[in-house]
Amino acid sequence: MSALMTLQAAHLAYGHVALLNNAEMRLDRGERLGLIGRNGTGKSSLLKILAGIEQPDAGGLQRQQGLRWVYVPQEPSFAEVDTLFDAVARGLAPLRALREDYERIACGDIGEAEAQALENLQTQIEALDGWTWEQRVQETLERLGLQASVKCSECSGGMLKRAALAEALVQRPDVLLLDEPTNHLDIQAIGWLEGLLTEWGGSLIVISHDRAFLNAVCTGILELDRGVLRRTQGNLEAYERHKAEQLAAEALAFAREDKLLAQEEVWIRKGVEARRTRSVSRIARLEALRQSRAARREQVGQVRMAISRGGISGKVVADLDGVCKTFPGPQPKRIVDNLTTTILRGDKVGLVGPNGAGKTTLLKLILGELSPDSGTVRQGTRCQVAYFDQMREGLNPEATLEDTISPGSEWIEIDGHRQHVRSYLESFLFSPERARSPVRSLSGGERNRLLLARLFARPANVLVLDEPTNDLDIETLELLEELLRSYSGTVFLVSHDRVFLDNVVDSLLVNEAPGLWREVEGTIQDWLRENAHRENAQRQNAQRPNAQHAQAAESTQTTPPRGQKVNTQASGQRSTPLLSRAEQRELDGLPAQIDAWEQELAAMADRAGSETSGDLFQEMAALQAKMDAALARWEALEARSNAAA
């Protein structure tokens, strides 16, 4: 099978660092490859080379003839005055130009030249299915849950991400090249995107640090490590197993090479007697070992995170009682509706909900930065709060890295230990040479690392992390998880990274409807399973009454009067025993009984929206079992009654 794309012996360097060093890869039809690696290793540059936006310093890229590909950047850009229809239709600009040319020529005088031009244009338009491009745009918008008339200026970051994907999909590409598509998407939207990409028949290369997303979508993993591309079949879990084995083997090989080099260096430095026995081949081998050691690029160091812990806070960090908050306007938006909860010292709480649900607003209510419209919020004593904001508003782009961490001083203190600010920055993978660089020179992932470095340098017993995982590489995410798990203070975490949430928090505040926040003990996966089960039960319950009443109506029309003889001779069937009087009474009473249970179960489901009691769900399960048994009994009696008729 011929490859759709093939990268051969590619080199790309910025300064003395080779981002691509003889890198090679291929993409086959139907493959979905996840591109991973440390921040700053060149993943986005590689994706732009594959998209034809950038060129390598050396090497080549081959594409299958006639291949259609689309690149979707991390931060899509649309004109604010455009509607979503305009934005998505932008992807069909060449096709629209052909249609406009055709219509312009067709409206004028048609001579021989114009007729030939129209014929050529018609052939091109038909080949691209261009006569119905408006319908194609509308169908794609509907598929992605977008309204055509909404202006881009009114869209959230998640909606603009969807619009960028719609603009790509409307072009019907063979290959999608996606750079961090899950950033700014909420958990439901990420799940939707997973389904879209796994069902889509084309090929895909995607940069992502979302481990659950990579596991769900990818059929292979490409790792960019020290300029070299390595490929592993399977999803991220398969890659991680393979990577652990590879690093162990690499460390062993390097250790053997270093030992041999040390022995040869001792030999070459011996006295006159040793020099008499020198062999040309041995000297050549020594020189090769020296060059190999000099050229070897060791694995990038690990981030060494530590938190400057503050004093111990009071036992209660925040106590909310009947809290309500609404943003006024032509269409008032209810953010919190009658929330009562208590946060204790050491709790690790995840805030989960769709974009725009009010997670950041709820945090501000909990921390006392915003007053409720009604209800009370009581903050605990001795709370020292350190805040990580998702918009990085706390970073001055013109300040240097070291001034960002420790303004006016070369030293910081972490848990009573004095440390030079440059040494501290090194522990977050910023070299001493970069300590005086301005913040504006950093990539998105590096800015997040710098924010974390500043956050952890401040004494705190309450950490508030608002979307800390965007742009962080997988290794840094895992280290941050480790640190937060061992942290003895209180953590509030807003994130759409399901694995990160599951590995850090012990409870959730979940937004399940406008203003409705529910406490959930356990993980995101627990909540998703519970939510799916509840929605499925409610859907089934909503469908059953209509079917049952229809069946009851039918049985009323077909059931003969009590005691009437049934003539089975005409049909050639054997006589079916009639229902007893007790069975008939039971059959007559079952619809009303089932209806009553339906209403009771619906009321319990409503209560489940605001309660997390295990007893309640056990009661619901028991009632559902009784109802199922009653339905089965009704069907059996109904079948006998109809047969007797």
XYZ file of C-alpha atoms in Angstrom:
645
model
C 0.000 0.000 0.000
C 1.472 3.326 -1.033
C 1.783 5.971 1.694
C -0.300 9.150 1.583
C 2.626 11.144 3.009
C 6.283 10.225 3.413
C 8.903 12.322 5.220
C 12.489 11.370 4.361
C 15.744 12.338 6.141
C 14.308 15.662 7.314
C 16.494 18.173 9.141
C 15.320 21.347 10.878
C 17.355 23.405 13.343
C 16.873 26.616 15.285
C 20.260 27.800 16.503
C 22.351 24.876 17.692
C 19.363 22.656 18.540
C 18.183 20.222 15.877
C 14.394 19.893 16.114
C 14.470 17.308 13.323
C 17.580 15.178 12.895
C 17.256 12.808 9.941
C 13.588 12.332 10.873
C 11.465 9.923 8.839
C 7.808 8.879 8.890
C 4.919 7.747 6.703
C 1.157 8.031 6.916
C -1.023 5.338 5.370
C -4.695 5.512 4.444
C -7.012 5.227 7.444
C -4.267 5.709 10.046
C -4.774 8.061 12.990
C -1.407 9.020 14.472
C -0.876 10.940 17.702
C 2.211 13.201 17.631
C 3.658 13.622 21.129
C 6.829 14.965 22.725
C 8.146 17.557 25.136
C 7.163 21.214 24.753
C 9.619 22.946 22.444
C 10.773 19.780 20.668
C 9.306 20.890 17.323
C 5.963 19.097 17.045
C 4.112 22.121 15.647
C 6.989 22.801 13.235
C 6.792 19.213 11.991
C 3.030 19.475 11.482
C 3.523 22.693 9.497
C 6.119 20.936 7.308
C 3.616 18.150 6.622
C 1.042 20.839 5.777
C 3.453 22.596 3.401
C 3.456 25.783 5.517
C 7.149 25.445 6.441
C 10.084 23.748 4.718
C 12.787 21.576 6.310
C 16.442 22.645 6.068
C 17.141 19.343 4.329
C 15.308 16.180 3.360
C 12.035 15.845 1.538
C 8.304 15.288 1.811
C 6.401 13.227 -0.722
C 2.619 13.223 -1.039
C 0.375 10.937 -3.042
C -0.775 12.595 -6.256
C -4.107 14.390 -5.856
C -3.975 14.183 -2.052
C -6.209 16.658 -0.202
C -5.076 17.711 3.264
C -6.160 20.392 5.744
C -4.198 21.865 8.650
C -6.069 23.183 11.717
C -3.860 25.310 14.024
C -4.060 25.507 17.827
C -5.704 28.917 17.796
C -8.118 29.287 14.857
C -8.571 32.812 13.517
C -11.825 34.106 12.041
C -13.032 37.600 11.207
C -15.261 38.735 14.068
C -17.867 40.168 11.678
C -18.269 36.824 9.902
C -21.060 34.420 10.748
C -20.203 30.772 11.361
C -21.569 30.021 7.886
C -19.095 32.528 6.390
C -16.247 31.112 8.476
C -16.877 27.508 7.433
C -17.516 28.456 3.794
C -14.022 30.000 3.771
C -12.704 26.475 3.379
C -14.414 26.274 -0.022
C -13.015 29.559 -1.365
C -11.451 28.010 -4.539
C -14.691 26.152 -5.316
C -16.786 29.264 -4.725
C -14.499 31.200 -7.067
C -15.155 28.647 -9.817
C -18.928 29.007 -9.316
C -18.696 32.801 -9.386
C -16.653 32.699 -12.608
C -19.220 30.365 -14.176
C -22.156 32.566 -13.176
C -20.392 35.739 -14.338
C -19.641 34.297 -17.799
C -23.084 32.697 -18.095
C -24.776 36.069 -17.484
C -22.938 37.724 -20.397
C -22.849 37.245 -24.153
C -21.879 33.674 -24.995
C -19.479 33.307 -27.878
C -17.304 30.355 -28.832
C -14.591 31.268 -26.296
C -17.135 31.796 -23.522
C -18.840 28.485 -24.304
C -15.521 26.664 -24.046
C -14.736 28.438 -20.757
C -18.134 27.476 -19.359
C -17.606 23.852 -20.353
C -14.205 23.784 -18.631
C -15.610 25.427 -15.520
C -18.563 23.048 -15.430
C -16.213 20.048 -15.572
C -14.160 21.399 -12.655
C -17.213 22.265 -10.569
C -18.821 18.871 -11.083
C -15.561 17.093 -10.223
C -15.556 18.983 -6.903
C -19.303 18.590 -6.300
C -19.547 22.348 -6.276
C -23.094 23.051 -7.397
C -24.409 22.434 -3.876
C -21.581 23.855 -1.758
C -24.059 25.875 0.351
C -25.872 22.688 1.337
C -22.548 21.039 2.179
C -21.642 23.904 4.541
C -25.051 23.824 6.230
C -24.941 20.046 6.729
C -21.449 20.253 8.228
C -22.525 23.011 10.626
C -25.499 20.938 11.763
C -23.307 17.866 12.198
C -21.008 19.821 14.511
C -23.856 21.453 16.445
C -23.255 25.010 15.186
C -25.790 27.671 14.181
C -25.013 29.241 10.815
C -26.210 32.748 11.710
C -24.163 33.190 14.916
C -21.326 35.718 14.572
C -17.768 34.624 15.361
C -17.457 37.536 17.798
C -20.181 35.893 19.934
C -18.517 32.461 20.024
C -16.596 30.850 22.864
C -13.181 29.309 22.294
C -14.811 25.868 22.110
C -17.281 26.987 19.430
C -14.456 28.493 17.364
C -12.595 25.182 17.640
C -15.669 23.423 16.248
C -15.928 26.006 13.470
C -12.291 25.379 12.520
C -12.990 21.642 12.358
C -16.114 22.290 10.287
C -14.077 24.449 7.890
C -11.640 21.550 7.527
C -14.247 18.791 7.143
C -16.324 20.686 4.563
C -13.332 20.424 2.221
C -13.559 16.598 2.372
C -9.826 16.083 2.887
C -7.974 12.789 2.760
C -5.769 13.893 5.684
C -6.475 16.075 8.721
C -3.522 17.709 10.525
C -4.717 18.919 13.945
C -2.665 20.886 16.491
C -4.075 20.522 20.043
C -7.747 20.222 18.991
C -8.997 19.518 22.542
C -7.758 22.805 24.056
C -10.755 24.953 25.107
C -13.182 22.042 24.619
C -15.206 20.788 27.594
C -15.482 17.108 28.505
C -18.679 16.518 26.515
C -17.196 18.265 23.467
C -14.003 16.191 23.698
C -16.097 13.022 23.793
C -18.015 14.253 20.749
C -14.718 14.938 18.917
C -13.435 11.449 19.745
C -16.531 9.931 18.171
C -16.278 12.178 15.115
C -12.634 11.305 14.420
C -12.953 7.558 15.036
C -15.963 7.322 12.703
C -14.378 9.568 10.058
C -12.855 7.482 7.274
C -9.838 9.680 6.500
C -6.301 9.763 7.906
C -5.176 11.903 10.802
C -2.079 13.287 12.491
C -2.904 15.048 15.747
C -0.770 16.811 18.350
C -2.313 16.320 21.776
C -1.363 15.879 25.425
C -4.843 14.610 26.377
C -4.131 10.999 27.316
C -7.755 9.822 27.295
C -8.232 11.407 23.854
C -5.081 9.755 22.449
C -6.159 6.376 23.839
C -9.623 6.692 22.302
C -8.641 7.999 18.852
C -5.155 6.886 17.821
C -4.074 3.767 15.981
C -0.407 4.703 16.322
C 1.861 7.109 18.231
C 4.662 9.237 16.772
C 7.122 10.507 19.386
C 9.453 13.380 18.536
C 12.412 12.977 20.881
C 15.717 14.837 20.477
C 15.138 15.327 16.764
C 14.221 11.711 16.003
C 10.755 10.372 15.176
C 9.863 7.014 16.698
C 6.672 5.176 15.887
C 4.651 2.761 18.033
C 1.587 0.841 16.861
C -1.476 1.124 19.057
C -2.742 3.841 21.366
C -0.950 5.781 24.106
C -1.044 2.921 26.618
C 0.794 0.675 24.142
C 3.330 3.463 23.534
C 3.988 3.951 27.262
C 4.764 0.257 27.731
C 7.111 0.315 24.746
C 8.731 3.591 25.878
C 9.628 2.225 29.311
C 11.380 -0.751 27.703
C 13.165 1.511 25.189
C 14.487 3.939 27.831
C 15.826 1.087 29.933
C 17.653 -0.365 26.917
C 18.997 3.077 25.927
C 20.312 3.764 29.433
C 22.100 0.406 29.440
C 23.661 1.043 26.012
C 24.834 4.515 27.056
C 26.344 3.128 30.269
C 28.304 0.494 28.322
C 29.535 3.087 25.834
C 30.633 5.438 28.633
C 32.494 2.638 30.407
C 34.345 1.673 27.226
C 35.197 5.313 26.537
C 36.628 5.724 30.053
C 38.797 2.620 29.604
C 40.112 3.790 26.252
C 40.882 7.279 27.608
C 42.987 5.672 30.367
C 44.805 3.535 27.788
C 45.603 6.403 25.426
C 47.127 8.434 28.258
C 49.566 5.722 29.399
C 53.317 6.173 29.157
C 55.891 5.408 26.458
C 55.489 1.632 26.770
C 51.766 1.842 26.105
C 52.302 4.169 23.170
C 54.542 1.544 21.512
C 51.577 -0.847 21.472
C 49.013 1.606 20.154
C 47.083 0.304 17.190
C 45.704 2.531 14.477
C 42.294 0.836 14.655
C 42.065 1.257 18.430
C 42.883 4.959 18.186
C 40.239 5.323 15.482
C 37.684 3.577 17.700
C 38.522 5.929 20.576
C 38.005 8.945 18.331
C 34.654 7.538 17.212
C 33.601 7.031 20.851
C 34.557 10.627 21.652
C 32.512 11.945 18.754
C 29.551 9.740 19.662
C 29.604 10.958 23.260
C 29.869 14.591 22.181
C 27.025 14.250 19.683
C 24.758 12.304 22.015
C 21.802 14.317 23.187
C 20.772 13.008 26.566
C 17.117 12.663 27.376
C 15.716 16.039 28.403
C 15.792 16.466 32.196
C 12.704 16.024 34.298
C 10.820 18.917 35.823
C 11.575 18.889 39.566
C 8.514 20.495 41.106
C 8.099 21.390 44.768
C 5.456 23.499 46.499
C 6.231 26.146 49.084
C 3.711 25.104 51.706
C 2.060 27.735 53.862
C 0.822 27.343 57.409
C -2.063 25.037 58.256
C -5.467 26.487 57.444
C -8.567 26.104 59.570
C -10.474 22.835 59.330
C -13.213 24.450 57.195
C -11.917 26.173 54.052
C -15.313 27.329 52.761
C -18.930 26.765 53.804
C -21.705 27.595 51.312
C -25.374 27.616 52.331
C -28.153 28.164 49.762
C -25.891 30.207 47.500
C -27.417 31.751 44.366
C -25.784 33.876 41.683
C -27.298 35.288 38.487
C -25.733 37.586 35.911
C -28.321 40.196 34.896
C -29.072 41.183 31.317
C -31.774 40.955 28.654
C -31.613 37.197 29.240
C -30.435 36.744 32.858
C -28.002 33.844 33.259
C -28.304 31.723 36.396
C -24.812 30.532 37.389
C -25.450 29.011 40.819
C -28.843 27.986 42.140
C -29.204 27.108 45.831
C -25.815 25.439 46.335
C -24.983 24.131 49.789
C -21.616 22.491 50.364
C -18.653 22.467 52.722
C -14.987 22.290 51.677
C -12.639 20.951 54.351
C -8.882 21.290 54.719
C -7.095 18.802 52.469
C -10.042 18.290 50.091
C -9.140 18.042 46.415
C -12.172 19.210 44.462
C -12.618 19.151 40.680
C -15.029 21.607 39.040
C -16.562 20.120 35.901
C -19.038 21.519 33.409
C -19.520 22.853 29.887
C -17.754 25.990 28.727
C -19.682 28.995 30.006
C -21.314 27.073 32.870
C -19.638 29.349 35.428
C -16.815 27.253 36.894
C -14.548 30.281 37.370
C -17.453 32.268 38.838
C -18.162 29.493 41.338
C -14.492 29.490 42.335
C -14.654 33.231 42.993
C -17.743 32.724 45.161
C -16.001 29.992 47.148
C -12.897 32.156 47.652
C -14.879 35.262 48.621
C -13.820 37.257 45.550
C -17.470 37.555 44.481
C -20.568 38.027 46.630
C -23.661 35.827 46.140
C -27.065 37.315 45.342
C -28.515 35.251 48.177
C -27.335 32.620 50.603
C -24.118 32.778 52.608
C -20.465 31.943 51.967
C -18.180 31.625 54.972
C -14.426 31.436 54.362
C -12.223 29.489 56.740
C -9.389 30.935 58.784
C -5.661 31.167 57.947
C -6.198 30.379 54.247
C -3.261 31.314 51.990
C -4.431 31.059 48.379
C -2.211 30.647 45.302
C -4.084 31.063 42.005
C -3.260 29.687 38.536
C -5.460 31.471 35.968
C -6.249 29.922 32.595
C -5.774 33.184 30.671
C -2.250 33.757 32.082
C -3.319 37.285 32.977
C -0.798 37.345 35.800
C 2.202 37.284 33.440
C 3.822 40.510 32.277
C 5.084 39.767 28.731
C 7.917 42.289 29.065
C 9.233 41.012 32.418
C 12.134 38.565 32.527
C 11.652 35.017 33.764
C 13.634 35.609 36.956
C 11.761 38.849 37.758
C 8.489 36.951 37.258
C 9.523 34.431 39.906
C 11.303 36.744 42.359
C 10.934 40.491 41.643
C 13.920 42.464 42.887
C 15.815 39.520 44.354
C 18.051 36.715 43.097
C 16.886 34.375 45.854
C 13.663 32.623 46.788
C 12.743 30.526 49.821
C 10.941 27.194 49.469
C 9.860 25.645 52.772
C 12.674 27.356 54.641
C 15.373 26.489 52.085
C 17.047 29.398 50.272
C 17.586 28.838 46.529
C 18.941 30.990 43.706
C 16.184 31.948 41.282
C 18.130 30.627 38.273
C 18.613 27.269 39.949
C 14.895 27.203 40.721
C 14.059 27.996 37.087
C 16.361 25.158 35.972
C 14.189 22.740 37.949
C 11.346 23.770 35.618
C 13.560 23.215 32.529
C 14.523 26.848 31.917
C 18.265 27.124 31.245
C 20.296 29.851 33.063
C 20.758 31.612 29.701
C 16.984 32.046 29.380
C 16.460 33.444 32.888
C 16.822 36.999 31.565
C 14.637 36.385 28.498
C 11.275 38.190 28.343
C 8.083 36.224 28.970
C 6.834 37.089 25.452
C 9.563 34.835 23.989
C 8.020 31.707 25.565
C 5.716 29.185 23.911
C 2.302 28.401 25.398
C 3.587 25.327 27.222
C 6.594 27.220 28.553
C 4.346 30.007 29.869
C 2.288 27.427 31.714
C 5.486 25.994 33.230
C 6.547 29.493 34.295
C 3.155 30.123 35.913
C 3.455 26.867 37.824
C 6.999 27.821 38.898
C 5.748 31.154 40.245
C 2.687 29.561 41.843
C 4.720 26.951 43.705
C 7.264 29.520 44.922
C 4.595 31.258 47.000
C 3.623 29.929 50.443
C 0.076 28.562 50.150
C -2.243 26.082 51.796
C -4.984 26.453 49.147
C -4.128 25.920 45.470
C -6.568 27.067 42.796
C -5.701 25.672 39.370
C -7.902 26.987 36.539
C -7.120 24.951 33.393
C -3.450 24.219 34.244
C -3.105 21.334 31.779
C -3.421 23.241 28.473
C -0.145 23.065 26.523
C 1.673 20.943 29.132
C 3.404 17.839 27.801
C 2.522 14.394 29.118
C 5.599 13.966 31.329
C 5.032 17.338 33.004
C 1.357 16.460 33.524
C 2.305 13.208 35.248
C 4.777 15.009 37.525
C 2.199 17.668 38.387
C -0.285 14.920 39.244
C 2.259 13.333 41.578
C 2.926 16.639 43.301
C -0.761 17.470 43.809
C -1.553 13.986 45.134
C 1.098 14.377 47.829
C 0.136 17.992 48.645
C -1.364 18.267 52.137
C -3.294 21.489 51.455
C -6.607 22.066 49.696
C -6.850 21.956 45.886
C -9.530 23.384 43.594
C -9.018 22.135 40.045
C -10.836 23.239 36.883
C -9.891 20.980 33.981
C -11.302 19.084 31.007
C -8.467 16.520 31.150
C -10.257 13.398 32.368
C -7.129 11.426 33.281
C -5.648 14.397 35.165
C -8.867 14.886 37.146
C -9.154 11.189 37.974
C -5.546 11.104 39.195
C -5.790 14.215 41.408
C -9.236 14.935 42.863
C -11.299 12.967 45.371
C -14.637 14.705 44.717
C -16.349 16.734 42.001
C -18.690 19.685 41.739
C -20.472 18.981 38.457
C -22.690 21.377 36.533
C -25.588 19.275 35.208
C -27.977 22.089 34.193
C -27.934 25.898 34.229
C -27.203 26.848 37.842
C -27.419 23.258 39.104
C -24.212 21.981 40.732
C -24.100 18.483 42.189
C -21.481 16.993 44.500
C -20.110 13.669 43.265
C -17.773 11.412 45.208
C -15.344 9.542 42.975
C -13.880 10.020 39.527
C -14.970 11.541 36.241
C -15.454 8.038 34.866
C -17.756 7.193 37.793
C -19.819 10.315 37.100
C -19.961 9.708 33.332
C -21.150 6.131 33.875
C -23.720 7.230 36.472
C -24.920 10.065 34.247
C -25.262 7.792 31.212
C -27.189 5.232 33.278
C -29.536 7.895 34.669
C -30.166 9.462 31.247
C -30.832 6.028 29.756
C -33.274 5.160 32.549
C -35.117 8.470 32.144
C -35.289 7.998 28.375
C -36.713 4.493 28.768
C -39.195 5.676 31.382
C -40.335 8.497 29.102
C -40.976 6.012 26.302
C -42.726 3.285 28.296
C -46.021 4.959 29.243
C -47.008 5.652 25.634
C -46.220 2.098 24.588
C -47.995 0.685 27.636
C -51.140 2.784 27.144
C -51.254 1.859 23.461
C -50.900 -1.789 24.371
C -53.602 -1.434 27.034
C -55.944 0.253 24.542
C -55.353 -2.514 22.051
C -56.009 -5.170 24.667
C -59.310 -3.457 25.616
C -60.486 -3.738 22.028
C -59.403 -7.336 21.482
C -60.152 -8.976 24.823
C -63.518 -10.790 24.700
C -66.148 -10.364 27.416
C -65.628 -12.506 30.479
C -66.892 -16.074 30.033
C -67.376 -15.876 26.252
C -66.515 -19.116 24.429
C -63.685 -18.911 21.901
C -64.136 -20.619 18.544
C -60.763 -22.072 17.582
C -61.964 -24.529 14.979
C -61.943 -22.034 12.113
C -58.296 -21.225 12.642
C -57.298 -24.797 13.283
C -55.627 -23.774 16.591
C -56.004 -25.611 19.852
C -58.114 -23.963 22.534
C -56.129 -21.683 24.876
C -57.138 -21.703 28.570
C -59.034 -18.598 29.596
C -57.715 -16.226 32.264
C -59.071 -16.846 35.715
C -61.063 -14.088 37.343
C -58.105 -13.298 39.635
C -55.746 -13.099 36.640
C -58.186 -10.836 34.790
C -58.378 -8.514 37.809
C -54.575 -8.541 37.971
C -54.335 -7.699 34.252
C -56.870 -4.887 34.596
C -54.975 -3.330 37.500
C -51.419 -3.575 36.157
C -51.483 -0.442 33.899
C -52.472 1.831 36.789
C -49.908 0.219 39.097
C -47.111 0.602 36.534
C -48.113 4.229 35.888
C -47.875 4.963 39.616
C -44.422 3.385 39.799
C -43.370 5.366 36.717
C -44.291 8.620 38.465
C -42.530 7.554 41.656
C -39.362 6.662 39.713
C -39.442 10.004 37.856
C -39.654 11.856 41.194
C -36.696 9.857 42.529
C -34.723 10.672 39.366
C -35.367 14.382 40.002
C -34.081 14.002 43.553
C -31.001 12.209 42.212
C -30.105 15.423 40.374
C -29.294 17.092 43.698
C -28.477 14.162 45.990
C -25.632 11.664 45.939
C -27.083 9.196 48.447
C -26.259 5.578 47.666
C -29.526 4.555 49.377
C -31.539 6.584 46.885
C -29.976 4.845 43.901
C -30.567 1.457 45.556
C -34.251 2.372 45.990
C -34.418 3.412 42.330
C -32.849 0.114 41.243
C -35.266 -1.888 43.406
C -38.279 -0.002 42.060
C -37.047 -0.447 38.486
C -36.742 -4.198 39.095
C -40.344 -4.344 40.409
C -41.529 -2.404 37.399
C -39.675 -4.691 34.981
C -41.241 -7.743 36.642
C -44.707 -6.156 36.422
C -44.204 -5.355 32.732
C -43.132 -8.941 32.050
C -46.227 -10.219 33.933
C -48.477 -7.825 32.010
C -47.052 -9.019 28.671
C -47.570 -12.664 29.638
C -51.183 -12.137 30.734
C -51.884 -9.961 27.694
C -50.497 -12.645 25.373
C -52.772 -15.312 26.917
C -55.790 -13.002 26.776
C -55.187 -12.153 23.106
C -54.618 -15.798 22.212
C -57.884 -16.760 23.892
C -59.658 -14.143 21.782
